[in-house]
Amino acid sequence: MRWVQKWFDFYIDASVHVALAVGALVYLTFMKYGISFNQAVGCSVFYGTIVSYNFVKYATIARKYFYMPNSYLRGVQLFSLVCLILFGYYFVQINTSGKILLLVASLLTCLYALPLLPGKRNFRSLRSCKTIIVALCWAILTVLLPLVNANLELTGSVWVLFLQRILLVLALMIPFEIRDVKYDDPRLDTLPQRYGVKGTKYIGYSILILFFVLTVFRGVDFEWYMNGLVVSAVGLAILKSEVRQTKYYCSFWVESIPILWVMSIFILDMFQLLKR
């Protein structure tokens, strides 16, 4: 069974799982607005997420951002290259406004990993920027991109959803922030460094409360129920977070929450169809 473990580790390390989580949120936006799933949008976000996350995770390890030090990471690099080609294939199928949003997210990703100027620090190393950049990119890709590509108007309700998505991602990142406190540069001024683990958890709970309160402004009864379940799941993930975590707690279980969210909606829809 060692080969199963190796493939599962590659699935996590090559950012396929987190890409599925981002893709699930894209699909959720399509469902919320009754839009038919657009393959170009879904696939460009999926493959783009893999490339972006692997670039951020491994670029500083690679010699001059290209040469990986061992065969395993070179496998991840080759996989990322294939995903980059597939991303390009789907990127050209998206409308102009959608392309601009993807380029903005890509630029933020590059600035997140690469120094602005030679010898300078990148966005990731700037105080308190780490989580905000990630949440903003997720919200752009999972809310604005599907709607802009469908030529829908960005109404007030859309911007409420955009804010909710930022809040959700910020809350989902709390377990990662707690896990990484022992590795992060003290200059990053992350939440656990500033407020401690307990204080960071309370901040996470507050973010989730605000996320749920904003559901009122969207005025959809079904969202009360589903968002309540999501808040409970993320809240439990934050509650159980510790500095010393199991290997897959964040990288698999926490990142599974958006995937399980969409799966839950599918199951409920199936029950509704069976009742008819």
XYZ file of N, CA and C in Angstrom:
828
model
N 0.816 -1.221 0.000
C 0.000 0.000 0.000
C 0.853 1.276 0.000
N 2.163 1.085 -0.042
C 3.023 2.272 -0.013
C 2.786 3.166 -1.225
N 2.442 2.538 -2.368
C 2.225 3.342 -3.575
C 1.007 4.245 -3.420
N -0.005 3.757 -2.644
C -1.188 4.589 -2.390
C -0.784 5.822 -1.589
N 0.053 5.598 -0.563
C 0.536 6.705 0.257
C 1.341 7.698 -0.575
N 2.173 7.175 -1.466
C 3.008 8.051 -2.300
C 2.159 8.900 -3.240
N 1.143 8.277 -3.843
C 0.270 9.031 -4.741
C -0.573 10.049 -3.984
N -0.997 9.664 -2.772
C -1.785 10.604 -1.965
C -0.929 11.802 -1.567
N 0.315 11.541 -1.169
C 1.217 12.643 -0.822
C 1.453 13.552 -2.027
N 1.600 12.944 -3.198
C 1.786 13.751 -4.411
C 0.535 14.577 -4.691
N -0.633 13.976 -4.493
C -1.918 14.668 -4.668
C -1.984 15.915 -3.788
N -1.477 15.797 -2.558
C -1.461 16.941 -1.638
C -0.337 17.907 -2.005
N 0.867 17.368 -2.160
C 2.042 18.215 -2.388
C 1.980 18.966 -3.713
N 1.327 18.377 -4.710
C 1.220 19.027 -6.020
C 0.026 19.966 -6.098
N -0.638 20.194 -4.958
C -1.725 21.188 -4.839
C -2.996 20.821 -5.599
N -3.188 19.530 -5.885
C -4.410 19.114 -6.570
C -5.614 19.269 -5.646
N -5.419 18.941 -4.366
C -6.539 18.999 -3.425
C -7.020 20.431 -3.211
N -6.088 21.349 -3.013
C -6.492 22.745 -2.817
C -7.122 23.299 -4.088
N -6.670 22.831 -5.248
C -7.275 23.269 -6.511
C -8.712 22.787 -6.619
N -8.979 21.576 -6.127
C -10.357 21.075 -6.104
C -11.218 21.914 -5.167
N -10.629 22.355 -4.047
C -11.369 23.200 -3.101
C -11.743 24.533 -3.746
N -10.797 25.139 -4.448
C -11.080 26.398 -5.147
C -12.107 26.160 -6.252
N -11.938 25.074 -6.981
C -12.889 24.733 -8.033
C -14.292 24.510 -7.501
N -14.386 23.931 -6.304
C -15.694 23.712 -5.685
C -16.398 25.037 -5.413
N -15.645 26.040 -4.978
C -16.238 27.355 -4.723
C -16.660 28.042 -6.021
N -15.909 27.804 -7.091
C -16.320 28.316 -8.407
C -17.657 27.698 -8.798
N -17.759 26.388 -8.643
C -18.994 25.687 -8.997
C -20.156 26.172 -8.134
N -19.856 26.473 -6.867
C -20.883 26.976 -5.956
C -21.451 28.301 -6.458
N -20.594 29.158 -6.982
C -21.057 30.437 -7.540
C -21.945 30.213 -8.755
N -21.552 29.300 -9.620
C -22.410 28.961 -10.768
C -23.797 28.522 -10.297
N -23.834 27.670 -9.278
C -25.114 27.159 -8.776
C -25.947 28.269 -8.150
N -25.303 29.144 -7.379
C -26.030 30.216 -6.699
C -26.753 31.130 -7.682
N -26.139 31.356 -8.835
C -26.707 32.294 -9.802
C -27.374 31.594 -10.987
N -27.532 30.289 -10.875
C -28.239 29.551 -11.920
C -27.558 29.590 -13.268
N -26.229 29.646 -13.261
C -25.459 29.692 -14.506
C -24.978 28.284 -14.841
N -25.062 27.914 -16.098
C -24.520 26.629 -16.530
C -23.008 26.626 -16.316
N -22.494 25.493 -15.868
C -21.061 25.396 -15.604
C -20.265 25.692 -16.869
N -19.312 26.607 -16.753
C -18.453 26.975 -17.877
C -17.115 26.259 -17.718
N -16.841 25.338 -18.639
C -15.632 24.525 -18.532
C -14.360 25.365 -18.586
N -14.349 26.385 -19.419
C -13.155 27.223 -19.550
C -12.822 27.909 -18.227
N -13.855 28.438 -17.563
C -13.641 29.097 -16.268
C -13.206 28.081 -15.221
N -13.953 26.990 -15.102
C -13.648 25.986 -14.090
C -12.256 25.405 -14.249
N -11.899 25.048 -15.473
C -10.602 24.418 -15.709
C -9.449 25.412 -15.599
N -9.662 26.645 -16.040
C -8.589 27.639 -15.922
C -8.293 27.933 -14.455
N -9.339 27.992 -13.630
C -9.130 28.204 -12.194
C -8.446 26.989 -11.572
N -8.900 25.794 -11.926
C -8.320 24.566 -11.369
C -6.836 24.452 -11.714
N -6.510 24.526 -12.989
C -5.108 24.374 -13.393
C -4.267 25.570 -12.964
N -4.849 26.757 -13.001
C -4.127 27.940 -12.556
C -3.796 27.890 -11.079
N -4.714 27.337 -10.282
C -4.462 27.198 -8.843
C -3.302 26.251 -8.589
N -3.262 25.146 -9.309
C -2.154 24.197 -9.153
C -0.827 24.878 -9.462
N -0.766 25.575 -10.590
C 0.475 26.258 -10.988
C 0.862 27.318 -9.957
N -0.112 28.114 -9.532
C 0.170 29.214 -8.602
C 0.649 28.704 -7.251
N -0.066 27.727 -6.696
C 0.314 27.205 -5.381
C 1.679 26.529 -5.427
N 1.934 25.764 -6.474
C 3.233 25.100 -6.567
C 4.357 26.109 -6.767
N 4.074 27.172 -7.497
C 5.071 28.225 -7.682
C 5.400 28.883 -6.348
N 4.363 29.209 -5.582
C 4.571 29.863 -4.287
C 5.298 28.931 -3.319
N 4.914 27.648 -3.311
C 5.499 26.699 -2.357
C 6.939 26.332 -2.684
N 7.243 26.216 -3.974
C 8.527 25.627 -4.347
C 9.489 26.570 -5.059
N 9.040 27.760 -5.421
C 9.916 28.670 -6.174
C 11.163 29.041 -5.388
N 11.007 29.241 -4.083
C 12.163 29.642 -3.273
C 13.117 28.478 -3.028
N 12.614 27.235 -3.205
C 13.479 26.064 -3.055
C 14.309 25.859 -4.311
N 13.674 26.133 -5.459
C 14.336 25.905 -6.746
C 15.485 26.884 -6.954
N 16.535 26.408 -7.590
C 17.669 27.264 -7.909
C 17.254 28.225 -9.020
N 17.334 29.508 -8.726
C 16.896 30.548 -9.660
C 15.447 30.323 -10.118
N 14.620 29.750 -9.222
C 13.190 29.541 -9.453
C 12.876 28.475 -10.520
N 13.888 27.734 -10.981
C 13.623 26.761 -12.037
C 14.117 25.352 -11.701
N 15.329 25.214 -11.218
C 15.907 23.880 -11.037
C 15.577 23.324 -9.656
N 14.833 22.210 -9.624
C 14.449 21.580 -8.368
C 15.571 20.667 -7.859
N 15.731 20.576 -6.526
C 16.879 19.860 -5.966
C 16.761 18.337 -5.945
N 15.556 17.761 -6.143
C 15.433 16.300 -6.119
C 14.366 15.836 -7.107
N 14.333 14.525 -7.354
C 13.457 13.966 -8.389
C 11.981 14.125 -8.043
N 11.632 14.039 -6.750
C 10.228 14.180 -6.355
C 9.714 15.573 -6.707
N 10.476 16.589 -6.353
C 10.068 17.960 -6.657
C 10.128 18.249 -8.151
N 11.032 17.574 -8.850
C 11.043 17.732 -10.306
C 9.782 17.131 -10.924
N 9.254 16.066 -10.287
C 7.979 15.505 -10.727
C 6.847 16.497 -10.536
N 6.852 17.182 -9.390
C 5.855 18.228 -9.134
C 6.004 19.348 -10.154
N 7.249 19.694 -10.462
C 7.519 20.761 -11.427
C 7.006 20.391 -12.820
N 7.246 19.144 -13.236
C 6.774 18.686 -14.547
C 5.249 18.679 -14.600
N 4.631 18.205 -13.522
C 3.169 18.208 -13.431
C 2.639 19.637 -13.531
N 3.313 20.569 -12.866
C 2.905 21.979 -12.907
C 3.029 22.546 -14.315
N 4.063 22.123 -15.038
C 4.252 22.590 -16.413
C 3.103 22.129 -17.308
N 2.684 20.869 -17.139
C 1.537 20.354 -17.896
C 0.286 21.163 -17.563
N 0.103 21.449 -16.271
C -1.059 22.239 -15.838
C -1.004 23.660 -16.396
N 0.203 24.211 -16.509
C 0.356 25.554 -17.081
C -0.086 25.573 -18.547
N 0.269 24.531 -19.282
C -0.148 24.437 -20.690
C -1.668 24.330 -20.785
N -2.264 23.504 -19.916
C -3.718 23.349 -19.911
C -4.402 24.646 -19.491
N -3.788 25.348 -18.530
C -4.321 26.649 -18.126
C -4.357 27.607 -19.317
N -3.270 27.637 -20.082
C -3.222 28.506 -21.255
C -4.282 28.156 -22.280
N -4.532 26.859 -22.447
C -5.544 26.400 -23.401
C -6.925 26.930 -23.033
N -7.259 26.869 -21.744
C -8.586 27.326 -21.310
C -8.640 28.843 -21.139
N -7.491 29.453 -20.824
C -7.441 30.903 -20.624
C -7.906 31.658 -21.866
N -7.475 31.212 -23.041
C -7.814 31.932 -24.273
C -9.303 31.833 -24.606
N -10.024 30.920 -23.947
C -11.452 30.749 -24.218
C -12.328 31.654 -23.356
N -11.716 32.348 -22.413
C -12.446 33.231 -21.503
C -12.542 34.623 -22.116
N -13.621 35.353 -21.791
C -13.784 36.687 -22.378
C -12.749 37.668 -21.822
N -12.687 38.842 -22.407
C -11.638 39.812 -22.075
C -11.659 40.222 -20.606
N -12.852 40.495 -20.076
C -12.954 40.899 -18.668
C -12.479 39.783 -17.746
N -12.827 38.551 -18.096
C -12.378 37.407 -17.307
C -10.872 37.249 -17.358
N -10.291 37.468 -18.539
C -8.829 37.392 -18.676
C -8.148 38.416 -17.776
N -8.711 39.614 -17.709
C -8.125 40.663 -16.868
C -8.127 40.232 -15.402
N -9.236 39.655 -14.950
C -9.315 39.186 -13.563
C -8.287 38.092 -13.298
N -8.138 37.168 -14.233
C -7.143 36.108 -14.073
C -5.728 36.672 -14.034
N -5.467 37.682 -14.849
C -4.142 38.302 -14.861
C -3.872 39.053 -13.561
N -4.908 39.695 -13.011
C -4.756 40.380 -11.720
C -4.403 39.372 -10.631
N -5.135 38.256 -10.601
C -4.859 37.215 -9.608
C -3.458 36.634 -9.808
N -3.055 36.464 -11.059
C -1.717 35.938 -11.358
C -0.631 36.911 -10.905
N -0.868 38.208 -11.130
C 0.097 39.225 -10.705
C 0.253 39.225 -9.188
N -0.864 39.133 -8.475
C -0.810 39.079 -7.013
C -0.034 37.852 -6.548
N -0.224 36.729 -7.254
C 0.497 35.506 -6.909
C 1.998 35.685 -7.103
N 2.386 36.288 -8.217
C 3.810 36.523 -8.481
C 4.421 37.445 -7.429
N 3.713 38.514 -7.102
C 4.213 39.454 -6.097
C 4.242 38.821 -4.710
N 3.374 37.826 -4.508
C 3.333 37.101 -3.236
C 4.613 36.291 -3.038
N 5.151 35.756 -4.136
C 6.308 34.868 -4.033
C 7.630 35.542 -4.377
N 7.593 36.477 -5.337
C 8.833 37.089 -5.818
C 9.034 38.471 -5.207
N 10.281 38.864 -4.953
C 10.535 40.221 -4.449
C 10.146 41.277 -5.473
N 9.636 42.402 -4.975
C 9.237 43.490 -5.866
C 10.430 44.031 -6.641
N 11.565 44.123 -5.965
C 12.814 44.577 -6.581
C 13.929 43.672 -6.077
N 15.025 43.551 -6.806
C 16.134 42.722 -6.338
C 16.570 43.115 -4.929
N 16.663 42.110 -4.060
C 17.077 42.371 -2.693
C 15.971 42.843 -1.780
N 14.757 43.040 -2.340
C 13.634 43.503 -1.532
C 12.770 42.321 -1.113
N 11.812 42.576 -0.226
C 10.926 41.529 0.271
C 9.702 41.414 -0.632
N 9.098 40.204 -0.651
C 7.874 40.001 -1.418
C 6.655 40.283 -0.546
N 5.448 40.210 -1.143
C 4.226 40.478 -0.386
C 4.056 39.500 0.771
N 4.514 38.262 0.563
C 4.347 37.241 1.589
C 5.094 37.608 2.866
N 6.188 38.335 2.728
C 7.000 38.687 3.887
C 6.614 40.028 4.502
N 5.625 40.704 3.914
C 5.169 41.969 4.477
C 4.186 41.711 5.611
N 4.170 42.561 6.582
C 3.348 42.364 7.771
C 1.869 42.274 7.402
N 1.243 41.191 7.873
C -0.209 40.985 7.786
C -0.749 40.844 6.363
N 0.144 40.790 5.349
C -0.323 40.712 3.957
C -0.617 39.288 3.508
N -0.015 38.325 4.160
C -0.053 36.941 3.697
C -1.475 36.434 3.483
N -2.301 36.492 4.526
C -3.656 35.938 4.433
C -4.566 36.792 3.556
N -4.379 38.101 3.595
C -5.246 38.998 2.821
C -5.079 38.760 1.323
N -3.835 38.583 0.863
C -3.577 38.344 -0.558
C -4.239 37.048 -1.004
N -4.083 35.991 -0.219
C -4.675 34.692 -0.565
C -6.193 34.791 -0.624
N -6.804 35.411 0.392
C -8.266 35.532 0.437
C -8.789 36.356 -0.731
N -8.079 37.424 -1.074
C -8.496 38.276 -2.191
C -8.437 37.510 -3.515
N -7.370 36.747 -3.720
C -7.245 35.958 -4.955
C -8.357 34.922 -5.060
N -8.637 34.223 -3.960
C -9.707 33.220 -3.966
C -11.043 33.869 -4.304
N -11.318 35.028 -3.714
C -12.605 35.697 -3.948
C -12.730 36.173 -5.393
N -11.650 36.694 -5.951
C -11.668 37.134 -7.352
C -11.969 35.957 -8.275
N -11.290 34.842 -8.033
C -11.420 33.683 -8.921
C -12.734 32.938 -8.745
N -13.254 32.899 -7.523
C -14.430 32.057 -7.267
C -15.753 32.812 -7.285
N -15.706 34.137 -7.247
C -16.948 34.926 -7.292
C -16.999 35.790 -8.549
N -16.034 36.669 -8.705
C -16.087 37.635 -9.810
C -15.888 36.982 -11.174
N -14.904 36.097 -11.285
C -14.596 35.506 -12.590
C -15.778 34.764 -13.217
N -16.461 33.858 -12.495
C -17.592 33.157 -13.124
C -18.699 34.101 -13.582
N -18.950 35.159 -12.799
C -20.041 36.080 -13.123
C -19.654 37.037 -14.247
N -18.428 37.534 -14.208
C -17.961 38.446 -15.256
C -17.892 37.724 -16.599
N -17.427 36.482 -16.582
C -17.353 35.729 -17.837
C -18.735 35.422 -18.406
N -19.749 35.372 -17.518
C -21.128 35.151 -17.966
C -21.827 36.464 -18.305
N -21.067 37.582 -18.241
C -21.595 38.917 -18.568
C -22.753 39.325 -17.659
N -22.683 38.904 -16.391
C -23.698 39.305 -15.425
C -23.276 40.600 -14.732
N -24.260 41.384 -14.347
C -23.992 42.643 -13.649
C -23.519 42.354 -12.229
N -22.514 43.092 -11.782
C -21.996 42.925 -10.424
C -22.817 43.799 -9.480
N -23.924 43.250 -9.008
C -24.850 43.967 -8.140
C -24.333 43.996 -6.703
N -25.084 44.681 -5.850
C -24.727 44.731 -4.437
C -24.682 43.355 -3.815
N -25.604 42.482 -4.217
C -25.630 41.113 -3.706
C -24.349 40.363 -4.052
N -23.818 40.620 -5.241
C -22.570 39.972 -5.657
C -21.415 40.416 -4.771
N -21.372 41.712 -4.457
C -20.275 42.216 -3.634
C -20.384 41.728 -2.193
N -21.613 41.486 -1.737
C -21.784 40.866 -0.416
C -21.211 39.452 -0.440
N -21.515 38.715 -1.510
C -20.964 37.364 -1.656
C -19.441 37.409 -1.758
N -18.917 38.403 -2.469
C -17.466 38.581 -2.595
C -16.834 38.773 -1.218
N -17.456 39.623 -0.402
C -16.952 39.852 0.954
C -17.067 38.584 1.794
N -18.190 37.875 1.651
C -18.355 36.615 2.374
C -17.259 35.620 2.009
N -16.932 35.559 0.736
C -15.917 34.603 0.296
C -14.556 34.955 0.881
N -14.244 36.256 0.944
C -12.995 36.683 1.581
C -12.981 36.253 3.044
N -14.085 36.488 3.736
C -14.175 36.123 5.149
C -14.041 34.617 5.341
N -14.682 33.848 4.465
C -14.605 32.392 4.570
C -13.166 31.909 4.420
N -12.459 32.439 3.434
C -11.073 32.021 3.207
C -10.183 32.445 4.373
N -10.412 33.642 4.897
C -9.647 34.081 6.072
C -9.853 33.130 7.240
N -11.097 32.691 7.439
C -11.391 31.748 8.521
C -10.752 30.389 8.251
N -10.817 29.932 7.004
C -10.206 28.647 6.647
C -8.694 28.661 6.839
N -8.089 29.839 6.758
C -6.638 29.937 6.888
C -6.164 29.973 8.336
N -7.091 30.150 9.269
C -6.705 30.207 10.686
C -5.954 28.950 11.124
N -6.457 27.725 10.820
C -5.689 26.530 11.201
C -4.288 26.494 10.591
N -4.144 26.998 9.367
C -2.825 27.050 8.730
C -1.920 28.058 9.438
N -2.494 29.199 9.818
C -1.719 30.211 10.534
C -1.207 29.665 11.867
N -2.070 28.915 12.552
C -1.677 28.323 13.836
C -0.591 27.272 13.626
N -0.761 26.448 12.604
C 0.234 25.406 12.304
C 1.599 26.003 11.970
N 1.602 27.104 11.223
C 2.849 27.665 10.696
C 3.552 28.616 11.648
N 2.970 28.845 12.829
C 3.545 29.847 13.732
C 4.982 29.501 14.118
N 5.291 28.203 14.164
C 6.653 27.813 14.555
C 7.663 27.961 13.418
N 7.155 28.195 12.193
C 8.042 28.361 11.039
C 8.113 29.802 10.537
N 7.063 30.578 10.766
C 6.968 31.917 10.182
C 8.013 32.874 10.751
N 8.524 33.705 9.878
C 9.436 34.775 10.278
C 8.696 35.710 11.235
N 9.289 36.042 12.385
C 8.625 36.942 13.340
C 8.213 38.277 12.733
N 8.893 38.701 11.673
C 8.559 39.979 11.035
C 7.234 39.927 10.277
N 6.713 38.716 10.033
C 5.443 38.597 9.314
C 4.275 39.149 10.118
N 4.426 39.130 11.442
C 3.372 39.656 12.314
C 2.033 38.959 12.040
N 2.063 37.629 11.982
C 0.836 36.863 11.757
C -0.056 36.935 12.990
N -1.296 36.527 12.831
C -2.240 36.590 13.953
C -1.760 35.806 15.168
N -1.288 34.556 15.013
C -0.804 33.837 16.201
C 0.401 34.503 16.856
N 1.253 35.145 16.053
C 2.400 35.849 16.622
C 1.953 37.059 17.430
N 0.884 37.692 16.979
C 0.422 38.912 17.635
C -0.517 38.622 18.809
N -1.428 37.670 18.617
C -2.480 37.447 19.616
C -2.416 36.087 20.304
N -1.483 35.234 19.885
C -1.414 33.902 20.457
C -2.440 32.979 19.810
N -2.317 31.689 20.091
C -3.214 30.702 19.480
C -4.655 30.919 19.920
N -4.867 31.122 21.201
C -6.233 31.294 21.712
C -6.885 32.546 21.129
N -6.152 33.660 21.124
C -6.699 34.896 20.577
C -6.999 34.778 19.092
N -6.141 34.053 18.374
C -6.358 33.846 16.938
C -7.630 33.051 16.687
N -7.881 32.062 17.532
C -9.112 31.275 17.386
C -10.343 32.156 17.584
N -10.299 33.048 18.555
C -11.435 33.953 18.781
C -11.651 34.876 17.580
N -10.560 35.311 16.976
C -10.680 36.128 15.760
C -11.349 35.316 14.656
N -10.961 34.051 14.532
C -11.581 33.172 13.543
C -13.072 33.012 13.773
N -13.470 32.840 15.038
C -14.904 32.716 15.348
C -15.648 34.002 14.988
N -15.016 35.145 15.267
C -15.646 36.439 14.947
C -15.838 36.601 13.441
N -14.844 36.169 12.674
C -14.956 36.229 11.209
C -16.119 35.374 10.732
N -16.271 34.189 11.315
C -17.361 33.291 10.925
C -18.727 33.873 11.275
N -18.812 34.548 12.411
C -20.082 35.188 12.793
C -20.451 36.260 11.775
N -19.467 37.082 11.390
C -19.719 38.123 10.391
C -20.117 37.502 9.052
N -19.446 36.417 8.681
C -19.795 35.700 7.450
C -21.260 35.265 7.473
N -21.703 34.734 8.602
C -23.081 34.244 8.701
C -24.080 35.400 8.726
N -23.726 36.482 9.425
C -24.620 37.643 9.493
C -24.858 38.219 8.098
N -23.831 38.218 7.262
C -23.971 38.751 5.903
C -24.935 37.928 5.052
N -25.213 36.707 5.479
C -26.190 35.880 4.763
C -27.553 36.552 4.742
N -27.856 37.324 5.787
C -29.136 38.034 5.874
C -29.314 38.956 4.669
N -28.233 39.621 4.267
C -28.327 40.588 3.173
C -28.565 39.916 1.822
N -28.257 38.630 1.735
C -28.480 37.928 0.473
C -29.918 37.450 0.346
N -30.627 37.317 1.480
C -32.058 37.052 1.456
C -32.476 35.729 0.857
N -31.637 34.687 0.974
C -31.984 33.360 0.465
C -32.104 32.407 1.645
N -33.318 31.889 1.866
C -33.571 31.063 3.045
C -32.677 29.834 3.096
N -32.490 29.171 1.952
C -31.697 27.946 1.919
C -30.254 28.202 2.358
N -29.746 29.413 2.102
C -28.369 29.726 2.466
C -28.180 29.793 3.976
N -29.235 30.142 4.702
C -29.130 30.135 6.160
C -28.710 28.754 6.648
N -29.369 27.744 6.104
C -29.108 26.368 6.531
C -27.709 25.920 6.126
N -27.379 26.084 4.849
C -26.089 25.617 4.355
C -24.930 26.412 4.953
N -25.084 27.731 5.032
C -24.013 28.541 5.610
C -23.815 28.230 7.087
N -24.906 27.884 7.763
C -24.799 27.476 9.161
C -23.963 26.217 9.309
N -24.159 25.257 8.403
C -23.361 24.031 8.428
C -21.892 24.324 8.143
N -21.652 25.212 7.181
C -20.271 25.566 6.828
C -19.584 26.270 7.992
N -20.285 27.210 8.609
C -19.739 27.915 9.772
C -19.402 26.923 10.884
N -20.279 25.957 11.108
C -20.035 24.943 12.141
C -18.794 24.115 11.815
N -18.660 23.723 10.542
C -17.518 22.899 10.132
C -16.204 23.663 10.268
N -16.176 24.907 9.788
C -14.949 25.704 9.875
C -14.650 26.045 11.334
N -15.694 26.358 12.101
C -15.508 26.651 13.519
C -14.913 25.474 14.266
N -15.372 24.259 13.949
C -14.820 23.058 14.579
C -13.363 22.854 14.170
N -13.062 23.132 12.902
C -11.680 23.007 12.427
C -10.758 23.978 13.163
N -11.251 25.184 13.410
C -10.463 26.168 14.160
C -10.295 25.722 15.609
N -11.387 25.238 16.198
C -11.356 24.798 17.597
C -10.312 23.710 17.818
N -10.220 22.777 16.882
C -9.319 21.633 17.028
C -7.890 21.934 16.573
N -7.651 23.135 16.071
C -6.322 23.477 15.556
C -5.324 23.680 16.691
N -4.151 23.136 16.497
C -3.057 23.306 17.444
C -1.771 23.569 16.672
N -0.761 24.048 17.382
C 0.527 24.284 16.738
C 1.096 22.968 16.216
N 0.958 21.917 17.016
C 1.376 20.577 16.579
C 0.155 19.851 16.036
N 0.105 19.672 14.742
C -1.039 19.038 14.085
C -0.598 17.766 13.378
N -1.566 16.900 13.091
C -1.269 15.741 12.264
C -0.937 16.215 10.852
N -0.270 15.381 10.109
C 0.269 15.760 8.799
C -0.796 16.290 7.846
N -1.979 15.664 7.862
C -2.998 16.000 6.871
C -4.138 16.851 7.427
N -4.007 17.320 8.658
C -5.127 18.054 9.264
C -5.516 19.268 8.421
N -4.556 20.104 8.102
C -4.846 21.304 7.292
C -4.877 20.989 5.806
N -3.821 20.321 5.349
C -3.641 20.137 3.908
C -4.698 19.246 3.273
N -5.374 18.418 4.074
C -6.450 17.598 3.510
C -7.801 17.902 4.137
N -7.900 17.782 5.458
C -9.219 17.881 6.099
C -9.792 19.292 6.049
N -9.013 20.294 6.409
C -9.525 21.671 6.382
C -9.836 22.095 4.946
N -8.961 21.747 4.023
C -9.188 22.120 2.625
C -10.316 21.317 1.980
N -10.778 20.279 2.664
C -11.909 19.494 2.148
C -13.253 20.168 2.396
N -13.297 21.153 3.275
C -14.578 21.762 3.654
C -15.327 22.342 2.451
N -14.697 23.135 1.568
C -15.443 23.614 0.390
C -15.936 22.476 -0.502
N -15.140 21.419 -0.617
C -15.538 20.270 -1.436
C -16.756 19.591 -0.827
N -16.729 19.387 0.489
C -17.860 18.762 1.178
C -19.098 19.653 1.118
N -18.891 20.961 1.101
C -20.003 21.919 0.988
C -20.781 21.671 -0.303
N -20.050 21.602 -1.413
C -20.695 21.368 -2.709
C -21.315 19.977 -2.763
N -20.626 18.985 -2.218
C -21.169 17.624 -2.203
C -22.470 17.560 -1.414
N -22.541 18.309 -0.312
C -23.760 18.338 0.506
C -24.937 18.905 -0.281
N -24.668 19.947 -1.059
C -25.730 20.539 -1.884
C -26.207 19.542 -2.933
N -25.261 18.807 -3.535
C -25.633 17.778 -4.505
C -26.544 16.732 -3.869
N -26.178 16.286 -2.667
C -26.962 15.253 -1.981
C -28.358 15.765 -1.656
N -28.445 17.004 -1.159
C -29.757 17.583 -0.847
C -30.605 17.737 -2.107
N -29.972 18.125 -3.206
C -30.703 18.243 -4.476
C -31.227 16.889 -4.937
N -30.441 15.843 -4.714
C -30.875 14.499 -5.093
C -32.096 14.071 -4.292
N -32.089 14.389 -2.992
C -33.244 14.069 -2.151
C -34.484 14.818 -2.618
N -34.278 16.079 -3.014
C -35.407 16.867 -3.510
C -35.987 16.256 -4.783
N -35.119 15.753 -5.657
C -35.584 15.119 -6.890
C -36.331 13.822 -6.602
N -35.855 13.073 -5.602
C -36.510 11.811 -5.260
C -37.894 12.027 -4.672
N -38.086 13.173 -4.011
C -39.387 13.462 -3.401
C -40.432 13.845 -4.437
N -39.998 14.291 -5.609
C -40.937 14.766 -6.625
C -41.596 13.595 -7.355
